[in-house]
Amino acid sequence: MAALSNPISDAKRLVLLGSTGSIGTQALEVAEKLGCPVVALTAHSRVETMEEQVRRFRPRLAVMVEEKAAADLRVRLADTPVRVEAGVDGLCEAACLEGADLVLNSVVGMVGLRPTLAALEAGRDVALANKETLVAGGALVMEAAARQGARLLPVDSEHSAIFQCLQGAPPENRALRRLILTASGGPFFGKSREELKRVGLQEALKHPNWSMGAKITIDSATMMNKGLELIEARWLFDVPPENIDIIIHRESVVHSLIEYDDHSVIAQLGVPDMRLPIQYALTWPMRRPSPVKALHLTEWGKLTFFPPDDEAFPCIGICREAVTRGGLYPAAVNAANEEAVALFRKERIGFLDIGELVGAMLERPFPGAGRGIPSLEEILAADREVRRYTAEAAQRLAR
Ligand code: NDP
Ligand code: MG
């Protein structure tokens, strides 16, 4: 086991956006074991956790997006040489900091889009946990990565699985027929729409297999998470949405699969532990020993697979339609979802209202794919407008 803490000779110097979150703290653990130096850390407002992380990892730059938190952190770190910055501009500055090899983006929400673009424009490789980046700005992000010759390395477990399955496929002729994303089904698997009328916040926050941040936990309960992942996969792997299937797999052991033209299906398996996909994004194309438990299939006995229930969980179908239309539709469903989840977490709306508010975006006129790649300004404007609209629509629902 001693090898685990030996620094690897090609250890990447990391910028970690969203370091205080569920993915962020696990990424720091992985980075420490691999011996990867950390050059910048960012968070929103959790100052105490950030102070501890800075003292432990000694980055050059620490960013708190909330101004008051940044001022507080500056005072706390006055005895250190660490520079403290604030705001989304600070986040973007961290994303393109000189001397970094890889930016791991694990902030939550489409606020991650600007720093992802900033990193790619600076030619940095990006390990992406922040799926909302690709949902809101997929075409823009992929274009920037291709133009700058920068890599996007997936951290989301399903996309890491597909990325792993694709290793060895010749890029010029992948002969790829289908992607099959697995979904745990969340805490409400098997419930009817009628039963879902009565579920509340605390039940939605109890995920059966994963311990994650609150927003993605709610997204898993509504299955919106899988809809967002379908859009994420469409961009990461350049596969049309009709060739991306979703299946429910309750045990979260098969992390996703691909089917080649000859109908051979390749899957990636492992115990459910995010430290594995995080580590692969940090060591790719190499593999290293990891603290993640080994998978013993006989301990699981059987693995189960089911089709999703589109009536009880409409969000996957809504996302599929949004990405098929293209243009600003994916950004719109993402913004409606972020706003609706925030309202549900404040218990201002019911569980089923989330899908209603997200689905309402398909009734509204946004430019589709025919109008070319939406610019960052258009995406940010649509995001603001949809949040306002959704907050008002939610008030009407609450009455
Ligand atoms: P958390 O809520 O646990 O952490 C979010 C991080 O982002 C924190 O560091 C938080 O700072 C920061 N943050 C929150 N709001 C803002 C903001 N407005 N501006 C800048 N930073 C902000 O989320 P997770 O770690 O669970 O998820 C992060 C991303 O990774 C999400 O996109 C999620 O979908 C994705 N993901 C997560 C998985 C998981 O297992 N958790 C699995 C696969 C994907 P602070 O602590 O100060 O609030
Ligand atoms: Mg996932």
Tab-separated table of C-alpha atoms and ligand atoms in Angstrom:
chain	number	residue	atom	x	y	z
A	1	MET	CA	0.000	0.000	0.000
A	2	ALA	CA	2.995	2.332	0.394
A	3	ALA	CA	2.942	2.983	-3.346
A	4	LEU	CA	-0.370	4.781	-2.898
A	5	SER	CA	1.197	7.802	-1.265
A	6	ASN	CA	4.276	7.957	-3.517
A	7	PRO	CA	4.061	10.950	-5.849
A	8	ILE	CA	3.846	9.892	-9.501
A	9	SER	CA	6.565	11.308	-11.709
A	10	ASP	CA	4.025	12.806	-14.119
A	11	ALA	CA	1.750	14.192	-11.360
A	12	LYS	CA	-0.328	17.027	-12.810
A	13	ARG	CA	-0.450	20.457	-11.175
A	14	LEU	CA	-4.083	21.086	-10.392
A	15	VAL	CA	-6.553	23.907	-10.179
A	16	LEU	CA	-9.605	22.722	-8.276
A	17	LEU	CA	-12.832	24.689	-8.759
A	18	GLY	CA	-15.470	23.863	-6.136
A	19	SER	CA	-12.954	22.306	-3.735
A	20	THR	CA	-15.234	22.372	-0.673
A	21	GLY	CA	-17.980	20.236	-2.248
A	22	SER	CA	-18.575	16.502	-2.421
A	23	ILE	CA	-16.471	15.995	-5.580
A	24	GLY	CA	-13.990	18.705	-4.537
A	25	THR	CA	-13.089	17.108	-1.193
A	26	GLN	CA	-12.773	13.660	-2.770
A	27	ALA	CA	-10.596	15.150	-5.525
A	28	LEU	CA	-8.261	16.645	-2.914
A	29	GLU	CA	-7.967	13.256	-1.243
A	30	VAL	CA	-7.099	11.651	-4.603
A	31	ALA	CA	-4.661	14.461	-5.500
A	32	GLU	CA	-2.894	14.069	-2.159
A	33	LYS	CA	-2.482	10.303	-2.630
A	34	LEU	CA	-1.175	10.804	-6.168
A	35	GLY	CA	1.154	13.601	-5.061
A	36	CYS	CA	-0.414	16.156	-7.424
A	37	PRO	CA	0.470	19.742	-6.381
A	38	VAL	CA	-2.568	22.033	-6.035
A	39	VAL	CA	-2.034	25.566	-7.351
A	40	ALA	CA	-5.500	27.105	-6.860
A	41	LEU	CA	-8.678	26.328	-4.896
A	42	THR	CA	-12.119	27.905	-5.181
A	43	ALA	CA	-15.407	27.771	-3.278
A	44	HIS	CA	-18.577	29.814	-2.909
A	45	SER	CA	-18.920	30.704	0.781
A	46	ARG	CA	-17.713	27.881	3.072
A	47	VAL	CA	-14.781	29.839	4.515
A	48	GLU	CA	-13.778	27.489	7.333
A	49	THR	CA	-13.396	24.492	5.047
A	50	MET	CA	-11.488	26.623	2.549
A	51	GLU	CA	-9.103	27.885	5.240
A	52	GLU	CA	-8.332	24.286	6.287
A	53	GLN	CA	-7.785	23.237	2.671
A	54	VAL	CA	-5.479	26.184	1.970
A	55	ARG	CA	-3.367	25.482	5.042
A	56	ARG	CA	-3.074	21.856	4.052
A	57	PHE	CA	-2.511	22.157	0.293
A	58	ARG	CA	-0.742	25.550	0.073
A	59	PRO	CA	-2.121	26.770	-3.290
A	60	ARG	CA	-0.936	30.127	-4.708
A	61	LEU	CA	-4.491	31.388	-5.181
A	62	ALA	CA	-7.736	30.881	-3.226
A	63	VAL	CA	-11.052	32.234	-4.498
A	64	MET	CA	-14.342	32.717	-2.644
A	65	VAL	CA	-17.093	33.638	-5.091
A	66	GLU	CA	-19.057	35.439	-2.377
A	67	GLU	CA	-17.375	38.795	-1.661
A	68	LYS	CA	-17.922	38.752	2.128
A	69	ALA	CA	-16.468	35.255	2.359
A	70	ALA	CA	-13.414	36.394	0.370
A	71	ALA	CA	-12.858	39.310	2.772
A	72	ASP	CA	-13.134	36.913	5.722
A	73	LEU	CA	-10.695	34.453	4.125
A	74	ARG	CA	-8.174	37.249	3.469
A	75	VAL	CA	-8.110	38.044	7.202
A	76	ARG	CA	-7.843	34.368	8.176
A	77	LEU	CA	-4.927	33.804	5.775
A	78	ALA	CA	-3.052	37.017	6.581
A	79	ASP	CA	-0.118	34.975	7.952
A	80	THR	CA	0.299	33.107	4.622
A	81	PRO	CA	1.514	34.221	1.164
A	82	VAL	CA	-1.712	32.905	-0.454
A	83	ARG	CA	-3.530	35.436	-2.661
A	84	VAL	CA	-7.306	35.618	-2.148
A	85	GLU	CA	-9.691	36.745	-4.891
A	86	ALA	CA	-13.498	37.016	-5.179
A	87	GLY	CA	-16.388	36.652	-7.619
A	88	VAL	CA	-16.845	34.784	-10.868
A	89	ASP	CA	-13.918	36.817	-12.256
A	90	GLY	CA	-11.763	35.243	-9.531
A	91	LEU	CA	-13.080	31.820	-10.554
A	92	CYS	CA	-12.048	32.508	-14.176
A	93	GLU	CA	-8.647	33.787	-13.046
A	94	ALA	CA	-8.066	30.510	-11.173
A	95	ALA	CA	-9.220	28.551	-14.235
A	96	CYS	CA	-6.446	29.986	-16.408
A	97	LEU	CA	-3.709	30.346	-13.777
A	98	GLU	CA	-0.183	30.011	-15.193
A	99	GLY	CA	1.681	26.859	-14.333
A	100	ALA	CA	-1.320	24.504	-14.028
A	101	ASP	CA	-1.647	21.320	-16.102
A	102	LEU	CA	-5.269	20.459	-15.385
A	103	VAL	CA	-8.355	22.307	-14.152
A	104	LEU	CA	-10.856	20.116	-12.323
A	105	ASN	CA	-14.226	21.849	-12.445
A	106	SER	CA	-16.512	20.593	-9.693
A	107	VAL	CA	-18.629	23.651	-8.992
A	108	VAL	CA	-22.377	23.060	-9.051
A	109	GLY	CA	-24.582	24.747	-11.638
A	110	MET	CA	-24.102	26.579	-14.907
A	111	VAL	CA	-21.964	29.167	-13.089
A	112	GLY	CA	-19.235	26.673	-14.078
A	113	LEU	CA	-19.572	27.551	-17.771
A	114	ARG	CA	-17.461	30.738	-17.798
A	115	PRO	CA	-14.490	29.228	-15.935
A	116	THR	CA	-14.588	26.118	-18.169
A	117	LEU	CA	-14.396	28.344	-21.242
A	118	ALA	CA	-11.658	30.481	-19.644
A	119	ALA	CA	-9.561	27.365	-18.960
A	120	LEU	CA	-10.024	25.983	-22.470
A	121	GLU	CA	-9.273	29.349	-24.102
A	122	ALA	CA	-6.005	29.381	-22.112
A	123	GLY	CA	-5.263	25.920	-23.572
A	124	ARG	CA	-5.702	24.087	-20.255
A	125	ASP	CA	-7.063	20.561	-20.125
A	126	VAL	CA	-10.278	20.372	-18.082
A	127	ALA	CA	-11.492	17.456	-15.974
A	128	LEU	CA	-15.224	18.062	-15.890
A	129	ALA	CA	-17.579	17.071	-13.085
A	130	ASN	CA	-19.714	20.177	-13.635
A	131	LYS	CA	-22.174	18.690	-16.135
A	132	GLU	CA	-24.273	21.879	-16.304
A	133	THR	CA	-21.360	23.425	-18.267
A	134	LEU	CA	-21.933	21.053	-21.187
A	135	VAL	CA	-25.708	21.134	-20.901
A	136	ALA	CA	-25.908	24.921	-21.124
A	137	GLY	CA	-22.989	25.507	-23.494
A	138	GLY	CA	-22.084	22.184	-25.120
A	139	ALA	CA	-21.452	23.416	-28.674
A	140	LEU	CA	-19.503	26.461	-27.479
A	141	VAL	CA	-17.352	24.427	-25.085
A	142	MET	CA	-16.549	21.682	-27.607
A	143	GLU	CA	-15.661	24.283	-30.231
A	144	ALA	CA	-13.279	26.067	-27.816
A	145	ALA	CA	-11.617	22.775	-26.814
A	146	ALA	CA	-11.116	21.729	-30.456
A	147	ARG	CA	-9.786	25.144	-31.498
A	148	GLN	CA	-7.296	25.301	-28.610
A	149	GLY	CA	-6.308	21.630	-28.740
A	150	ALA	CA	-7.341	21.264	-25.078
A	151	ARG	CA	-8.806	18.064	-23.650
A	152	LEU	CA	-12.044	17.516	-21.766
A	153	LEU	CA	-11.724	14.574	-19.380
A	154	PRO	CA	-15.007	13.289	-17.931
A	155	VAL	CA	-15.390	12.903	-14.159
A	156	ASP	CA	-19.097	12.006	-14.077
A	157	SER	CA	-19.021	8.236	-13.449
A	158	GLU	CA	-21.131	7.272	-16.497
A	159	HIS	CA	-19.059	9.405	-18.855
A	160	SER	CA	-15.814	8.215	-17.331
A	161	ALA	CA	-17.095	4.661	-17.943
A	162	ILE	CA	-17.806	5.409	-21.616
A	163	PHE	CA	-14.436	7.159	-21.951
A	164	GLN	CA	-12.758	4.079	-20.473
A	165	CYS	CA	-14.697	1.721	-22.782
A	166	LEU	CA	-13.588	3.808	-25.772
A	167	GLN	CA	-9.874	3.545	-24.996
A	168	GLY	CA	-8.369	1.662	-27.905
A	169	ALA	CA	-11.135	2.452	-30.430
A	170	PRO	CA	-9.469	4.137	-33.432
A	171	PRO	CA	-10.660	7.797	-33.342
A	172	GLU	CA	-10.979	7.992	-37.133
A	173	ASN	CA	-13.313	4.968	-37.238
A	174	ARG	CA	-14.858	4.302	-33.850
A	175	ALA	CA	-17.608	2.043	-35.306
A	176	LEU	CA	-19.735	3.144	-32.356
A	177	ARG	CA	-23.412	2.269	-32.532
A	178	ARG	CA	-24.896	3.214	-29.182
A	179	LEU	CA	-24.092	4.591	-25.760
A	180	ILE	CA	-25.987	3.054	-22.858
A	181	LEU	CA	-26.052	5.211	-19.737
A	182	THR	CA	-26.973	3.476	-16.509
A	183	ALA	CA	-29.083	5.188	-13.839
A	184	SER	CA	-29.593	4.027	-10.255
A	185	GLY	CA	-33.239	5.118	-10.390
A	186	GLY	CA	-32.798	7.193	-7.220
A	187	PRO	CA	-34.848	6.989	-4.023
A	188	PHE	CA	-38.211	6.902	-5.823
A	189	PHE	CA	-37.649	4.027	-8.233
A	190	GLY	CA	-40.893	2.081	-8.761
A	191	LYS	CA	-43.195	4.851	-7.470
A	192	SER	CA	-46.132	5.956	-9.615
A	193	ARG	CA	-46.914	9.585	-10.441
A	194	GLU	CA	-49.757	9.419	-7.925
A	195	GLU	CA	-47.352	8.297	-5.166
A	196	LEU	CA	-44.812	10.964	-6.155
A	197	LYS	CA	-47.391	13.689	-5.361
A	198	ARG	CA	-46.809	12.978	-1.689
A	199	VAL	CA	-42.990	12.779	-1.475
A	200	GLY	CA	-41.111	15.535	0.343
A	201	LEU	CA	-37.677	17.117	0.543
A	202	GLN	CA	-36.129	14.806	3.136
A	203	GLU	CA	-37.083	11.665	1.179
A	204	ALA	CA	-35.714	13.191	-2.039
A	205	LEU	CA	-32.397	13.872	-0.304
A	206	LYS	CA	-31.855	10.179	0.542
A	207	HIS	CA	-29.985	8.608	-2.349
A	208	PRO	CA	-29.679	4.813	-2.128
A	209	ASN	CA	-26.116	4.439	-3.533
A	210	TRP	CA	-24.231	7.744	-3.589
A	211	SER	CA	-23.501	10.510	-1.082
A	212	MET	CA	-23.444	13.723	-3.135
A	213	GLY	CA	-24.196	17.447	-2.993
A	214	ALA	CA	-27.854	18.429	-2.480
A	215	LYS	CA	-28.564	19.663	-6.018
A	216	ILE	CA	-27.436	16.507	-7.824
A	217	THR	CA	-29.197	14.366	-5.197
A	218	ILE	CA	-32.519	16.054	-6.048
A	219	ASP	CA	-31.671	15.746	-9.762
A	220	SER	CA	-31.234	12.004	-9.215
A	221	ALA	CA	-34.610	11.748	-7.502
A	222	THR	CA	-36.392	13.452	-10.440
A	223	MET	CA	-34.137	11.606	-12.971
A	224	MET	CA	-33.268	15.045	-14.383
A	225	ASN	CA	-29.677	14.031	-13.613
A	226	LYS	CA	-29.888	11.345	-16.310
A	227	GLY	CA	-31.424	13.827	-18.750
A	228	LEU	CA	-28.534	16.228	-18.080
A	229	GLU	CA	-26.107	13.326	-18.527
A	230	LEU	CA	-27.685	12.407	-21.869
A	231	ILE	CA	-26.950	15.953	-23.082
A	232	GLU	CA	-23.459	15.808	-21.550
A	233	ALA	CA	-22.764	12.523	-23.397
A	234	ARG	CA	-24.065	13.911	-26.692
A	235	TRP	CA	-21.357	16.595	-26.571
A	236	LEU	CA	-18.476	14.719	-24.960
A	237	PHE	CA	-18.667	11.780	-27.360
A	238	ASP	CA	-20.294	13.437	-30.397
A	239	VAL	CA	-23.134	10.897	-30.524
A	240	PRO	CA	-26.661	11.931	-31.647
A	241	PRO	CA	-29.279	11.761	-28.860
A	242	GLU	CA	-31.268	9.012	-30.609
A	243	ASN	CA	-28.222	6.737	-30.215
A	244	ILE	CA	-28.040	7.239	-26.454
A	245	ASP	CA	-30.114	4.860	-24.345
A	246	ILE	CA	-30.851	5.017	-20.625
A	247	ILE	CA	-31.371	1.934	-18.470
A	248	ILE	CA	-32.042	1.643	-14.772
A	249	HIS	CA	-29.430	-0.382	-12.930
A	250	ARG	CA	-30.196	-0.352	-9.212
A	251	GLU	CA	-26.806	-1.482	-7.925
A	252	SER	CA	-24.641	1.216	-9.634
A	253	VAL	CA	-21.897	-1.324	-10.362
A	254	VAL	CA	-22.035	-1.194	-14.172
A	255	HIS	CA	-21.214	2.494	-14.664
A	256	SER	CA	-22.216	2.595	-18.367
A	257	LEU	CA	-21.762	0.687	-21.617
A	258	ILE	CA	-21.076	1.177	-25.312
A	259	GLU	CA	-22.197	-0.918	-28.235
A	260	TYR	CA	-20.018	-1.205	-31.336
A	261	ASP	CA	-21.295	-1.777	-34.895
A	262	ASP	CA	-20.735	-5.535	-34.574
A	263	HIS	CA	-23.099	-5.540	-31.524
A	264	SER	CA	-20.261	-6.199	-29.120
A	265	VAL	CA	-21.052	-4.392	-25.849
A	266	ILE	CA	-18.281	-3.125	-23.558
A	267	ALA	CA	-19.010	-2.020	-19.995
A	268	GLN	CA	-16.951	-0.518	-17.183
A	269	LEU	CA	-17.641	-1.868	-13.694
A	270	GLY	CA	-16.537	-0.978	-10.200
A	271	VAL	CA	-17.940	-0.381	-6.727
A	272	PRO	CA	-19.842	2.931	-6.561
A	273	ASP	CA	-17.073	5.336	-5.460
A	274	MET	CA	-16.437	8.669	-7.197
A	275	ARG	CA	-12.750	8.575	-6.292
A	276	LEU	CA	-12.235	6.125	-9.163
A	277	PRO	CA	-13.477	8.337	-12.042
A	278	ILE	CA	-11.829	11.356	-10.381
A	279	GLN	CA	-8.496	9.531	-10.258
A	280	TYR	CA	-8.746	8.330	-13.859
A	281	ALA	CA	-9.267	11.937	-15.026
A	282	LEU	CA	-6.117	12.895	-13.093
A	283	THR	CA	-3.886	10.027	-14.278
A	284	TRP	CA	-5.224	9.399	-17.815
A	285	PRO	CA	-3.894	7.772	-19.931
A	286	MET	CA	-2.121	5.966	-17.084
A	287	ARG	CA	-3.644	3.884	-14.302
A	288	ARG	CA	-2.458	3.960	-10.689
A	289	PRO	CA	-3.296	1.985	-7.564
A	290	SER	CA	-6.254	3.484	-5.746
A	291	PRO	CA	-7.835	3.273	-2.276
A	292	VAL	CA	-11.181	2.331	-3.880
A	293	LYS	CA	-12.391	-1.138	-2.820
A	294	ALA	CA	-12.010	-3.973	-5.318
A	295	LEU	CA	-15.162	-5.274	-6.987
A	296	HIS	CA	-16.064	-8.881	-6.149
A	297	LEU	CA	-19.069	-9.771	-8.286
A	298	THR	CA	-19.980	-12.828	-6.216
A	299	GLU	CA	-20.583	-10.490	-3.243
A	300	TRP	CA	-23.249	-8.717	-5.329
A	301	GLY	CA	-24.789	-11.974	-6.570
A	302	LYS	CA	-27.051	-10.410	-9.154
A	303	LEU	CA	-27.201	-7.146	-11.046
A	304	THR	CA	-30.588	-5.841	-12.207
A	305	PHE	CA	-31.671	-3.751	-15.214
A	306	PHE	CA	-35.024	-2.069	-15.998
A	307	PRO	CA	-36.409	0.431	-18.520
A	308	PRO	CA	-37.059	3.941	-17.117
A	309	ASP	CA	-40.667	4.941	-16.319
A	310	ASP	CA	-41.178	7.969	-18.589
A	311	GLU	CA	-44.588	8.796	-17.184
A	312	ALA	CA	-43.523	9.071	-13.548
A	313	PHE	CA	-40.163	10.644	-14.459
A	314	PRO	CA	-40.657	12.907	-17.504
A	315	CYS	CA	-37.332	14.787	-17.203
A	316	ILE	CA	-35.284	12.372	-19.331
A	317	GLY	CA	-37.716	12.780	-22.253
A	318	ILE	CA	-37.742	16.560	-21.809
A	319	CYS	CA	-33.936	16.698	-21.973
A	320	ARG	CA	-33.880	14.389	-24.981
A	321	GLU	CA	-36.283	16.704	-26.810
A	322	ALA	CA	-34.306	19.805	-25.734
A	323	VAL	CA	-30.990	18.488	-27.052
A	324	THR	CA	-32.642	17.250	-30.256
A	325	ARG	CA	-33.961	20.781	-30.897
A	326	GLY	CA	-30.556	22.183	-29.912
A	327	GLY	CA	-29.744	25.903	-29.809
A	328	LEU	CA	-30.790	27.454	-26.504
A	329	TYR	CA	-33.238	24.695	-25.477
A	330	PRO	CA	-30.732	22.724	-23.358
A	331	ALA	CA	-29.628	25.923	-21.560
A	332	ALA	CA	-33.306	26.720	-20.932
A	333	VAL	CA	-34.216	23.347	-19.399
A	334	ASN	CA	-31.068	23.490	-17.281
A	335	ALA	CA	-31.888	26.986	-15.974
A	336	ALA	CA	-35.505	26.022	-15.232
A	337	ASN	CA	-34.252	22.983	-13.347
A	338	GLU	CA	-31.670	24.917	-11.301
A	339	GLU	CA	-34.354	27.415	-10.277
A	340	ALA	CA	-36.981	24.727	-9.605
A	341	VAL	CA	-34.593	22.638	-7.484
A	342	ALA	CA	-33.651	25.729	-5.447
A	343	LEU	CA	-37.378	26.392	-4.815
A	344	PHE	CA	-38.047	22.746	-3.929
A	345	ARG	CA	-35.156	22.859	-1.453
A	346	LYS	CA	-36.862	25.856	0.194
A	347	GLU	CA	-40.094	23.776	0.189
A	348	ARG	CA	-41.887	26.416	-1.911
A	349	ILE	CA	-42.961	23.896	-4.577
A	350	GLY	CA	-43.769	20.179	-4.649
A	351	PHE	CA	-41.629	17.394	-6.090
A	352	LEU	CA	-43.661	16.945	-9.289
A	353	ASP	CA	-43.622	20.704	-9.929
A	354	ILE	CA	-39.923	20.432	-10.833
A	355	GLY	CA	-40.709	18.361	-13.951
A	356	GLU	CA	-43.651	20.654	-14.797
A	357	LEU	CA	-41.479	23.766	-14.673
A	358	VAL	CA	-38.693	22.150	-16.695
A	359	GLY	CA	-41.150	20.756	-19.270
A	360	ALA	CA	-42.706	24.216	-19.704
A	361	MET	CA	-39.525	25.253	-21.525
A	362	LEU	CA	-40.495	23.076	-24.490
A	363	GLU	CA	-43.621	25.225	-24.947
A	364	ARG	CA	-41.563	28.399	-25.238
A	365	PRO	CA	-39.870	29.841	-28.323
A	366	PHE	CA	-36.081	29.622	-28.131
A	367	PRO	CA	-33.755	29.574	-31.120
A	368	GLY	CA	-33.056	25.950	-32.121
A	369	ALA	CA	-29.936	24.442	-33.685
A	370	GLY	CA	-30.615	26.087	-37.072
A	371	ARG	CA	-29.380	29.451	-35.763
A	372	GLY	CA	-25.772	28.287	-35.256
A	373	ILE	CA	-23.798	27.999	-32.017
A	374	PRO	CA	-25.285	30.241	-29.284
A	375	SER	CA	-22.739	32.699	-27.878
A	376	LEU	CA	-21.857	32.924	-24.176
A	377	GLU	CA	-23.838	36.183	-23.927
A	378	GLU	CA	-26.933	34.551	-25.470
A	379	ILE	CA	-26.663	31.587	-23.095
A	380	LEU	CA	-26.263	33.821	-20.023
A	381	ALA	CA	-29.180	36.019	-21.138
A	382	ALA	CA	-31.438	32.987	-21.713
A	383	ASP	CA	-30.390	31.597	-18.324
A	384	ARG	CA	-31.367	34.839	-16.529
A	385	GLU	CA	-34.651	35.125	-18.400
A	386	VAL	CA	-35.654	31.481	-17.738
A	387	ARG	CA	-34.859	31.751	-14.020
A	388	ARG	CA	-37.103	34.823	-13.768
A	389	TYR	CA	-39.887	33.118	-15.727
A	390	THR	CA	-39.613	29.916	-13.672
A	391	ALA	CA	-39.688	31.781	-10.339
A	392	GLU	CA	-42.903	33.548	-11.454
A	393	ALA	CA	-44.457	30.336	-12.787
A	394	ALA	CA	-43.641	28.649	-9.459
A	395	GLN	CA	-45.494	31.379	-7.560
A	396	ARG	CA	-48.568	30.707	-9.672
A	397	LEU	CA	-48.243	26.949	-8.911
A	398	ALA	CA	-47.946	27.637	-5.174
A	399	ARG	CA	-51.225	29.595	-5.113
B	1	NDP	P1	-21.568	20.309	-3.851
B	1	NDP	O1	-22.792	21.113	-3.626
B	1	NDP	O2	-21.174	19.291	-2.835
B	1	NDP	O3	-20.299	21.286	-4.065
B	1	NDP	C1	-20.380	22.372	-4.932
B	1	NDP	C2	-19.104	23.179	-4.920
B	1	NDP	O4	-19.297	24.334	-5.748
B	1	NDP	C3	-18.698	23.719	-3.550
B	1	NDP	O5	-17.306	23.878	-3.503
B	1	NDP	C4	-19.407	25.079	-3.521
B	1	NDP	O6	-18.797	26.022	-2.616
B	1	NDP	C5	-19.207	25.526	-4.952
B	1	NDP	N1	-20.257	26.452	-5.386
B	1	NDP	C6	-21.579	26.431	-5.056
B	1	NDP	N2	-22.227	27.465	-5.636
B	1	NDP	C7	-21.298	28.147	-6.326
B	1	NDP	C8	-21.335	29.341	-7.092
B	1	NDP	N3	-22.477	30.029	-7.294
B	1	NDP	N4	-20.188	29.775	-7.649
B	1	NDP	C9	-19.032	29.087	-7.477
B	1	NDP	N5	-18.921	27.981	-6.742
B	1	NDP	C10	-20.051	27.509	-6.180
B	1	NDP	O7	-21.744	19.627	-5.289
B	1	NDP	P2	-21.151	18.244	-5.828
B	1	NDP	O8	-19.694	18.151	-5.499
B	1	NDP	O9	-22.050	17.153	-5.457
B	1	NDP	O10	-21.308	18.433	-7.395
B	1	NDP	C11	-20.460	19.298	-8.152
B	1	NDP	C12	-20.713	19.065	-9.643
B	1	NDP	O11	-20.306	17.730	-9.953
B	1	NDP	C13	-22.180	19.163	-10.053
B	1	NDP	O12	-22.254	19.695	-11.346
B	1	NDP	C14	-22.657	17.705	-10.060
B	1	NDP	O13	-23.710	17.498	-10.948
B	1	NDP	C15	-21.389	17.002	-10.523
B	1	NDP	N6	-21.288	15.603	-10.100
B	1	NDP	C16	-21.276	15.282	-8.770
B	1	NDP	C17	-21.197	13.958	-8.353
B	1	NDP	C18	-21.121	13.609	-6.897
B	1	NDP	O14	-20.924	12.423	-6.583
B	1	NDP	N7	-21.237	14.535	-5.986
B	1	NDP	C19	-21.163	12.860	-9.334
B	1	NDP	C20	-21.132	13.309	-10.710
B	1	NDP	C21	-21.203	14.618	-11.065
B	1	NDP	P3	-19.343	26.156	-1.054
B	1	NDP	O15	-18.988	24.853	-0.417
B	1	NDP	O16	-18.587	27.319	-0.523
B	1	NDP	O17	-20.829	26.371	-1.168
B	2	MG	MG	-23.395	10.544	-13.060
